[in-house]
Amino acid sequence: MTQYHTINSRAPRIDAPDKASGKAQFIDDLNMSDQLHGAILQSPLAHARIVKIDTSRARKLPGVKAVVTAEDAGLVQYGVSPARYDETLFCHDKVRYIGDEIAAVAAVDRETALAAVSLIDVEYEELPLLLSVEEAMKEGAPLIHEDYPGNICAEVHQEFGDVEAALAECDIVRTDTFMNKMQNCAFLEPQGCIGHYDHRGYLTLYSSTQTPHYVQRTVAMTLKMPIGKVRVVKPYVGGGFGAKASANAMEMVACLLSMKTGKPVKMVFTREQVFLQARGRHKFVHTLTTGAKKDGTVVALKHNCILEGGAYASFGIATVYYAGSLLGGPYKLQHMKYDAYRVYTNKPACGAQRGHGGVIARAAWEQQLDVIAEELGMDPVEFRFKNMMNNGDTSCNDLYMSSFGMRECVEAVRDKSGWERKRGTLPRGKGIGMACGFFVSGAGFPIYRSETFHCTATVKLSEDGGAAHLYTASAEIGQGSDTTFAMITAEALGVPLNAVKVSSGDTDFGVDLGAYSSRQTLMTGFAVKHAAEDAKRQVLEVLADKLRISVSDIDVKDGTVIFKGPGITFRTIRNRYRKEHRGWTDMPDDAPLSFAEAARLAFIVKGTVIGQGEYRPRWLGGKFKGAAVGTSPAYGCSAQVVELRVDMETGQITIDNMTDAHDCGFAINRTSVEGQMQGSLLMGLGEALFEEVKFDQKGRMLNPNFGEYKIPTALDMPNVTPIIVESNEPYGPYGAKEVGEGAIMPTIPAILNALYDATGIRFHELPLTPERVYKAIKEKQCEAKAERGRK
Amino acid sequence: MLIPRFEYHKPSTLKEACEIKGKFKGKAQLLAGGTDIIPNMKKRIILPDSLISLNGISELKSNSVSGKNRCARIGACATVSSLIRGKFLLPYSALLTGLESLGSPLIRNMATIGGNLATARPAADLSPSLIAYKGKAILCSVAGKREVSLDDFFLGPGKTILNDDEILAEIILDELPACTGSGYIKLGTRKALEISLVNVAAVIALEKPDGVIAGARIVMGAVGPIPLRATTAENLLMGEKPSDGLFAEAGKAAAEDSRPIDDFRGSAEYRRDMVRVITVRALQKALHDIR
Amino acid sequence: MKIVINVTVNQKNYELAVEPNMTLVDMLREELRLTGTKKGCGLGECGACTILLDGQPVSSCVMLAVEAHNRKIVTIEGLETEKGLHPIQQAFVEKGAIQCGFCTSGMVLSAKALLDDHPHPDEQDIRKAISGNLCRCTGYQKIVEAVQSVSEGEQTS
Ligand SMILES: Cc1cc2nc3c(=O)[nH]c(=O)nc-3n(C[C@H](O)[C@H](O)[C@H](O)COP(=O)(O)OP(=O)(O)OC[C@H]3O[C@@H](n4cnc5c(N)ncnc54)[C@H](O)[C@@H]3O)c2cc1C
Ligand code: FES
Ligand code: FES
């Protein structure tokens, strides 16, 4: 095994001391001199025609500097995927959900801006509300968007193999329907931004975003600016989980207001606005028909899905594909058919959330597989061994498993959790369950069709050679990417971690598609590794030349130059370095030649040493429609065992133990990998047990706050036993691939399967609130009573 | 989120506070821990012209156990965590459980017992046990003091018998008679930061150790506009020897006594069923508390 | 109309004129530029704005600045000394208890209040003490481990 000096360790994160001491600056911590404050008028109605907007009273309020509406903003359509641009900066003809943006104000302070917003008079003509997919898909239902008949935002129809024929051959065929509710990413930091249009006509947007690159493109497009004049800078970001992965209206509004006023304009969402901006998990209804042979081989899957999307497409077109294309894995499956619709309703738009598209489908199917295993009399673990893909397999929809530690994951959780000892022995009210997961490690294509590099990275050595500075436009949003890339730079360059400085999250630093689809470690990491290797090569070439040896005779490790041959003397280099740095501390004397000395030499010979790296996936995927969604340079997989307790009288569930194994290819930072696993499990637990965005009959959100939208507290979350599986991904840097999203996949189904073990009841609707669980237990008891009565 | 503007008053004596409250009446709200009123002002649900801070009044924070019947006198502005730490409420286990399950440590360090009663939230955690203990409240105004039973304190969601010019000054709990125990159960979804879906406080007194039940009070929260007494259940317990069967009957009776409604947090049906379940548990706890 | 208050923040005395409707968190962030105290919800429901008020952790977003008159406040900025990070902060760094960091200030202060009162809490005590501080990133486990490591004296500074 290769010996690494930095990666694969538990190095503390480079941003942790600043965060621990309160110095790290998030968007709301930034202020610019002479800045104005913005506020947005959002629709109080879920579906209405705008008859008239009168801003005159707002304009007259002292302290107001600008009031803008669609008239000022224009009607350029934007969205996430160019195939579904369906938003304009402000509503001009109608509003489609409570929260839709109508106008905005810039004023001297927030209080004035909010007061001005309340002085904007809008006359509406109410339209019929469509608050469910049933209403929206009904014959003759009014259209939320004129261009989308039937209120269908997107549909997918795919078939691989011949599902009907295969099902006919199966020994067991089961159909189940499963659904969740709309969810929220519920990161702790509300979105915020500062737009600053300067006197030269350059626009800088500071924003709490996961994707500076896409925001830059969207802002440039909607405000009709050249890309080169728009810069997006991301300060520290307090979590994103998907909802911050695309441009939001506030960002464009702040820029527009700055263009109008010539001053920086700041805006920050309230928590309620975070909920209205939404863009979290869709509500999915999955109907799955799975066929298997007596021996346990799963043969065919027929999958229908309806997604309630809310008022705009957002990521929806990708979501609707992901929900189907990622389901087959991690299993061998010859036949798969998928038909799905994403439907518009008058609610806030849904988008991407950790485990994009796949989480609810996975929950539904892993539970169904458990049912089938039981009907066949097989242990769920054995059943999964029987069906799982291996290294080098390709799924029926052309997804290639270049590395795949599925078996190791299942074995690990089985052994660590005591599965064999506990399974089938727990008393009523206690249960143990397991499930597997599968996810992409970066999307094969950018969201817009292009052959662009997905990322570029630059490593610049300081002129004294002592420091390496990595520039990347990637987005540290809390997941630890800056640390990962610093570690990769240190390893690839051969210097200690504290010699590496990272500047990231700025579109001026290069191109990077950002933090979504679990892409950065593999993709950006790849580019960073190459940039560091490039810089190292340049230094070693100069050194080799000076010493008249071959580059292959030297290497660098942990800041020291290693000569492979004997008798190489570097006295002249050292003497020169010492003379140049008279009076400096930490002068090298007897020590071996340092990388800093070599890098200094390289600077003197050839000027600034700049290493460059970039990444673009190899060509991926099949030729069928939608093949692009779901392809990835690599796939992560995971397995989990959950133990829980149910209060059979109240329906309350307590999760006692979670054992989780994840194949991340190779752990660049072991602590960070575990942290992603533990955090993913928390979100999965919350979604399984508590989380649901609720609406009333007017389309008003009932719980846009942390009091009533319940995410797990420290008392709800148990300890997790995290197990890192490393399958060495050939296409990833040092073998690394994803962990950030895939880890959430097995959580919900493992809970469902454990709940069945505890109660003997299968649940087909989330969240598993005490009331839902209690009702099911009660029904079952009534049935049992009636049964006994009949006998 | 901004708080709408208001005028701020900070009296240093109860008398002064009563004068100001008497002057502004309904246009002024009292500010104790602020954990209820500040969020409500931010959400623009309550928009008072003035806030009268009670936090400069030391007499409202003092607690004592005194008098010949050793009753506990609790200052209305005592914070929830000070009451937990104070130990003198140890005999009142149902109240202690309620105090410990209120909100989160951050909220408990601010929230006051008086604020909890005065807001009259149907799901509040402290009122059920305080009523079950036959607690009394001292209300003050310029005109003087009056003592009321907490049984009569609540009128509806957000409504109490406090007049526009009155301030809740003290809560008085009599010493618990011998062979008395109490229990409180809160049912929610999460294990912290949770408003009760249903809660039940029960106090029972035995005639003598291992004797029959000589006194029983059961109060249910979040299943009616105000905390409700489960009188049928209470009557059913009187004169009986505690047993699982008896408690089960009491649970059923309590469920009948409850008047829950459907809302987005839960259905009436579930709430009613849960009253049955947790009444039994609260009674078991109370019995256990005696021993 | 502004009201003048005297308040001690991180052992420094201030005389400030504040509007009655200003929250304590806004006073700290906007008047004193102590932006380590975060705002996650504004309603007392997340703990990002946790500060120590006379040693007790409270949500500064549901407290008026004027109410801080004559009181002692410690914010996250008050923990570090010339010698470096406070042992709790150091433990958070070393144990991987920080991801996005938005909950960290509040977590550290809740942990400090706990350890000041109970130097050797068990896991359940720790979980209870931070139960008003939501974290969406870490799953809490490494935070709990960090606090445990301080109580076990693993951390010195
Ligand atoms: C995140 C969060 C969680 C919560 N969880 C719970 C919970 O689990 N259980 C629960 O019961 N409550 C909960 N609450 C509500 C609240 O914290 C409690 O009701 C608290 O006890 C209110 O006390 P306070 O001192 O903060 O009241 P304040 O907000 O200061 O006052 C509330 C109201 O009472 C009036 N008032 C206050 N003191 C007096 C007085 N002495 N005389 C007359 N009127 C007075 C005020 O005018 C005001 O209208 C929660 C609140 C938050 C923000
Ligand atoms: S910001 Fe104060 S508790 Fe959330
Ligand atoms: S680290 Fe992100 S919320 Fe806790």
Coordinates of N, CA and C in Angstrom, one line a residue, chain A residues 489-571:
Chain A
T489 N -3.8 18.7 -2.3 CA -2.7 19.6 -2.8 C -1.4 19.2 -2.1
A490 N -1.5 19.1 -0.8 CA -0.3 18.8 0.1 C 0.3 17.5 -0.3
E491 N -0.6 16.5 -0.5 CA -0.1 15.2 -0.8 C 0.6 15.1 -2.2
A492 N -0.1 15.8 -3.2 CA 0.3 15.7 -4.6 C 1.6 16.5 -4.8
L493 N 1.7 17.6 -4.0 CA 2.9 18.4 -4.2 C 4.0 17.9 -3.3
G494 N 3.6 17.2 -2.3 CA 4.7 16.7 -1.3 C 5.0 17.7 -0.2
V495 N 4.1 18.5 0.1 CA 4.4 19.5 1.2 C 3.4 19.2 2.4
P496 N 3.8 19.7 3.6 CA 2.9 19.5 4.7 C 1.6 20.4 4.5
L497 N 0.6 19.9 5.2 CA -0.8 20.5 5.0 C -0.7 22.0 5.3
N498 N 0.1 22.4 6.4 CA 0.0 23.8 6.7 C 0.8 24.7 5.8
A499 N 1.4 24.1 4.8 CA 2.0 24.9 3.7 C 1.1 25.3 2.6
V500 N -0.2 24.7 2.7 CA -1.1 25.0 1.6 C -2.2 25.9 2.1
K501 N -2.4 26.9 1.2 CA -3.5 27.9 1.5 C -4.6 27.6 0.4
V502 N -5.8 27.8 0.8 CA -6.9 27.6 -0.2 C -7.7 28.8 -0.4
S503 N -7.9 29.2 -1.6 CA -8.9 30.2 -1.9 C -9.9 29.6 -2.8
S504 N -11.2 29.7 -2.4 CA -12.2 28.9 -3.2 C -13.5 29.8 -3.3
G505 N -14.4 29.2 -4.0 CA -15.8 29.8 -4.0 C -15.9 31.1 -4.7
D506 N -15.0 31.4 -5.7 CA -15.0 32.7 -6.4 C -14.9 32.4 -7.9
T507 N -15.8 32.9 -8.7 CA -15.8 32.6 -10.1 C -14.5 33.2 -10.7
D508 N -13.8 34.1 -10.1 CA -12.6 34.6 -10.6 C -11.5 33.6 -10.5
F509 N -11.7 32.6 -9.7 CA -10.6 31.6 -9.5 C -10.7 30.4 -10.5
G510 N -11.6 30.5 -11.4 CA -11.6 29.4 -12.4 C -13.1 29.0 -12.6
V511 N -13.2 27.8 -13.2 CA -14.5 27.3 -13.4 C -14.8 26.1 -12.5
D512 N -15.9 26.1 -11.9 CA -16.2 24.9 -11.1 C -17.7 24.8 -11.0
L513 N -18.3 23.7 -11.4 CA -19.8 23.7 -11.4 C -20.4 23.7 -10.0
G514 N -19.6 23.5 -8.9 CA -20.0 23.7 -7.6 C -20.4 22.5 -6.8
A515 N -21.0 22.7 -5.7 CA -21.3 21.6 -4.7 C -22.7 21.1 -4.9
Y516 N -22.8 20.1 -5.8 CA -24.1 19.4 -6.0 C -23.8 18.1 -6.6
S517 N -24.7 17.2 -6.6 CA -24.6 15.8 -7.1 C -23.3 15.1 -6.7
S518 N -22.9 15.5 -5.5 CA -21.7 14.8 -4.8 C -20.5 14.7 -5.8
R519 N -20.2 15.9 -6.3 CA -19.2 15.9 -7.4 C -17.8 16.4 -7.0
Q520 N -17.7 17.2 -6.0 CA -16.5 17.9 -5.8 C -15.3 17.1 -5.5
T521 N -15.4 16.1 -4.6 CA -14.2 15.4 -4.2 C -13.6 14.7 -5.4
L522 N -14.5 14.0 -6.2 CA -14.0 13.3 -7.3 C -13.5 14.3 -8.4
M523 N -14.4 15.2 -8.8 CA -14.1 16.1 -10.0 C -13.1 17.2 -9.6
T524 N -13.5 18.0 -8.7 CA -12.5 19.1 -8.3 C -11.3 18.5 -7.8
G525 N -11.4 17.4 -7.0 CA -10.2 16.8 -6.4 C -9.3 16.3 -7.5
F526 N -9.8 15.8 -8.6 CA -9.0 15.3 -9.7 C -8.3 16.5 -10.3
A527 N -9.0 17.6 -10.5 CA -8.3 18.8 -11.1 C -7.3 19.3 -10.2
V528 N -7.5 19.4 -8.9 CA -6.6 19.9 -7.9 C -5.3 19.0 -7.9
K529 N -5.5 17.7 -7.9 CA -4.4 16.8 -7.9 C -3.5 17.1 -9.1
H530 N -4.1 17.3 -10.2 CA -3.3 17.5 -11.4 C -2.6 18.9 -11.3
A531 N -3.3 19.8 -10.8 CA -2.7 21.2 -10.7 C -1.4 21.1 -9.8
A532 N -1.6 20.4 -8.7 CA -0.5 20.2 -7.7 C 0.7 19.4 -8.4
E533 N 0.3 18.4 -9.1 CA 1.3 17.6 -9.7 C 2.1 18.4 -10.8
D534 N 1.3 19.2 -11.5 CA 1.9 20.1 -12.5 C 2.9 21.0 -11.9
A535 N 2.5 21.6 -10.8 CA 3.4 22.6 -10.1 C 4.7 21.8 -9.6
K536 N 4.5 20.7 -9.1 CA 5.6 19.9 -8.6 C 6.6 19.5 -9.8
R537 N 6.0 19.1 -10.8 CA 6.8 18.7 -12.0 C 7.7 19.9 -12.4
Q538 N 7.1 21.1 -12.5 CA 7.8 22.2 -12.9 C 9.0 22.5 -12.0
V539 N 8.8 22.4 -10.7 CA 9.9 22.6 -9.7 C 11.0 21.5 -9.9
L540 N 10.5 20.3 -10.0 CA 11.5 19.2 -10.1 C 12.3 19.3 -11.4
E541 N 11.7 19.7 -12.5 CA 12.4 19.9 -13.7 C 13.5 20.9 -13.6
V542 N 13.3 22.0 -13.0 CA 14.3 23.0 -12.8 C 15.4 22.4 -11.9
L543 N 15.0 21.8 -10.8 CA 16.0 21.2 -9.9 C 16.9 20.1 -10.6
A544 N 16.2 19.3 -11.3 CA 17.0 18.2 -12.0 C 18.0 18.8 -13.0
D545 N 17.5 19.9 -13.7 CA 18.3 20.5 -14.6 C 19.6 21.1 -14.0
K546 N 19.3 21.8 -12.8 CA 20.4 22.4 -12.1 C 21.4 21.4 -11.6
L547 N 20.9 20.3 -11.1 CA 21.8 19.2 -10.5 C 22.3 18.2 -11.6
R548 N 21.8 18.5 -12.8 CA 22.2 17.6 -13.9 C 21.9 16.1 -13.5
I549 N 20.7 15.9 -13.0 CA 20.2 14.6 -12.8 C 18.9 14.4 -13.5
S550 N 18.3 13.2 -13.5 CA 17.1 13.0 -14.1 C 15.9 13.3 -13.1
V551 N 14.8 13.8 -13.6 CA 13.7 14.1 -12.8 C 13.2 12.8 -12.1
S552 N 13.4 11.7 -12.7 CA 12.9 10.5 -12.1 C 13.7 10.1 -10.9
D553 N 14.9 10.7 -10.7 CA 15.7 10.4 -9.5 C 15.3 11.2 -8.3
I554 N 14.3 12.1 -8.5 CA 13.9 12.9 -7.3 C 12.4 12.9 -7.1
D555 N 12.1 13.0 -5.8 CA 10.7 13.1 -5.5 C 10.6 14.1 -4.3
V556 N 9.3 14.4 -3.9 CA 9.1 15.2 -2.8 C 8.1 14.6 -1.8
K557 N 8.5 14.6 -0.6 CA 7.5 14.0 0.5 C 7.5 14.9 1.7
D558 N 6.3 15.4 2.1 CA 6.2 16.1 3.3 C 7.2 17.3 3.4
G559 N 7.4 17.9 2.3 CA 8.2 19.2 2.3 C 9.7 18.9 2.0
T560 N 10.1 17.7 1.9 CA 11.5 17.4 1.7 C 11.8 16.8 0.4
V561 N 12.9 17.2 -0.2 CA 13.3 16.6 -1.5 C 14.0 15.3 -1.2
I562 N 13.5 14.3 -1.9 CA 14.1 12.9 -1.7 C 14.9 12.6 -3.0
F563 N 16.2 12.3 -2.8 CA 17.1 11.9 -3.9 C 17.1 10.4 -3.9
K564 N 16.8 9.8 -5.0 CA 16.8 8.3 -5.0 C 18.2 7.8 -5.2
G565 N 19.0 8.5 -5.9 CA 20.4 8.0 -6.0 C 21.3 8.6 -4.9
P566 N 22.5 8.0 -4.8 CA 23.4 8.5 -3.8 C 24.3 9.6 -4.3
G567 N 24.9 10.3 -3.4 CA 25.9 11.3 -3.7 C 25.5 12.5 -4.5
I568 N 24.3 12.9 -4.3 CA 23.9 14.1 -5.0 C 24.1 15.3 -4.0
T569 N 24.8 16.3 -4.5 CA 25.0 17.4 -3.6 C 24.3 18.7 -4.1
F570 N 23.7 19.3 -3.1 CA 22.9 20.5 -3.4 C 23.4 21.8 -2.7
R571 N 24.7 21.7 -2.3 CA 25.3 22.7 -1.6 C 25.1 24.1 -2.2

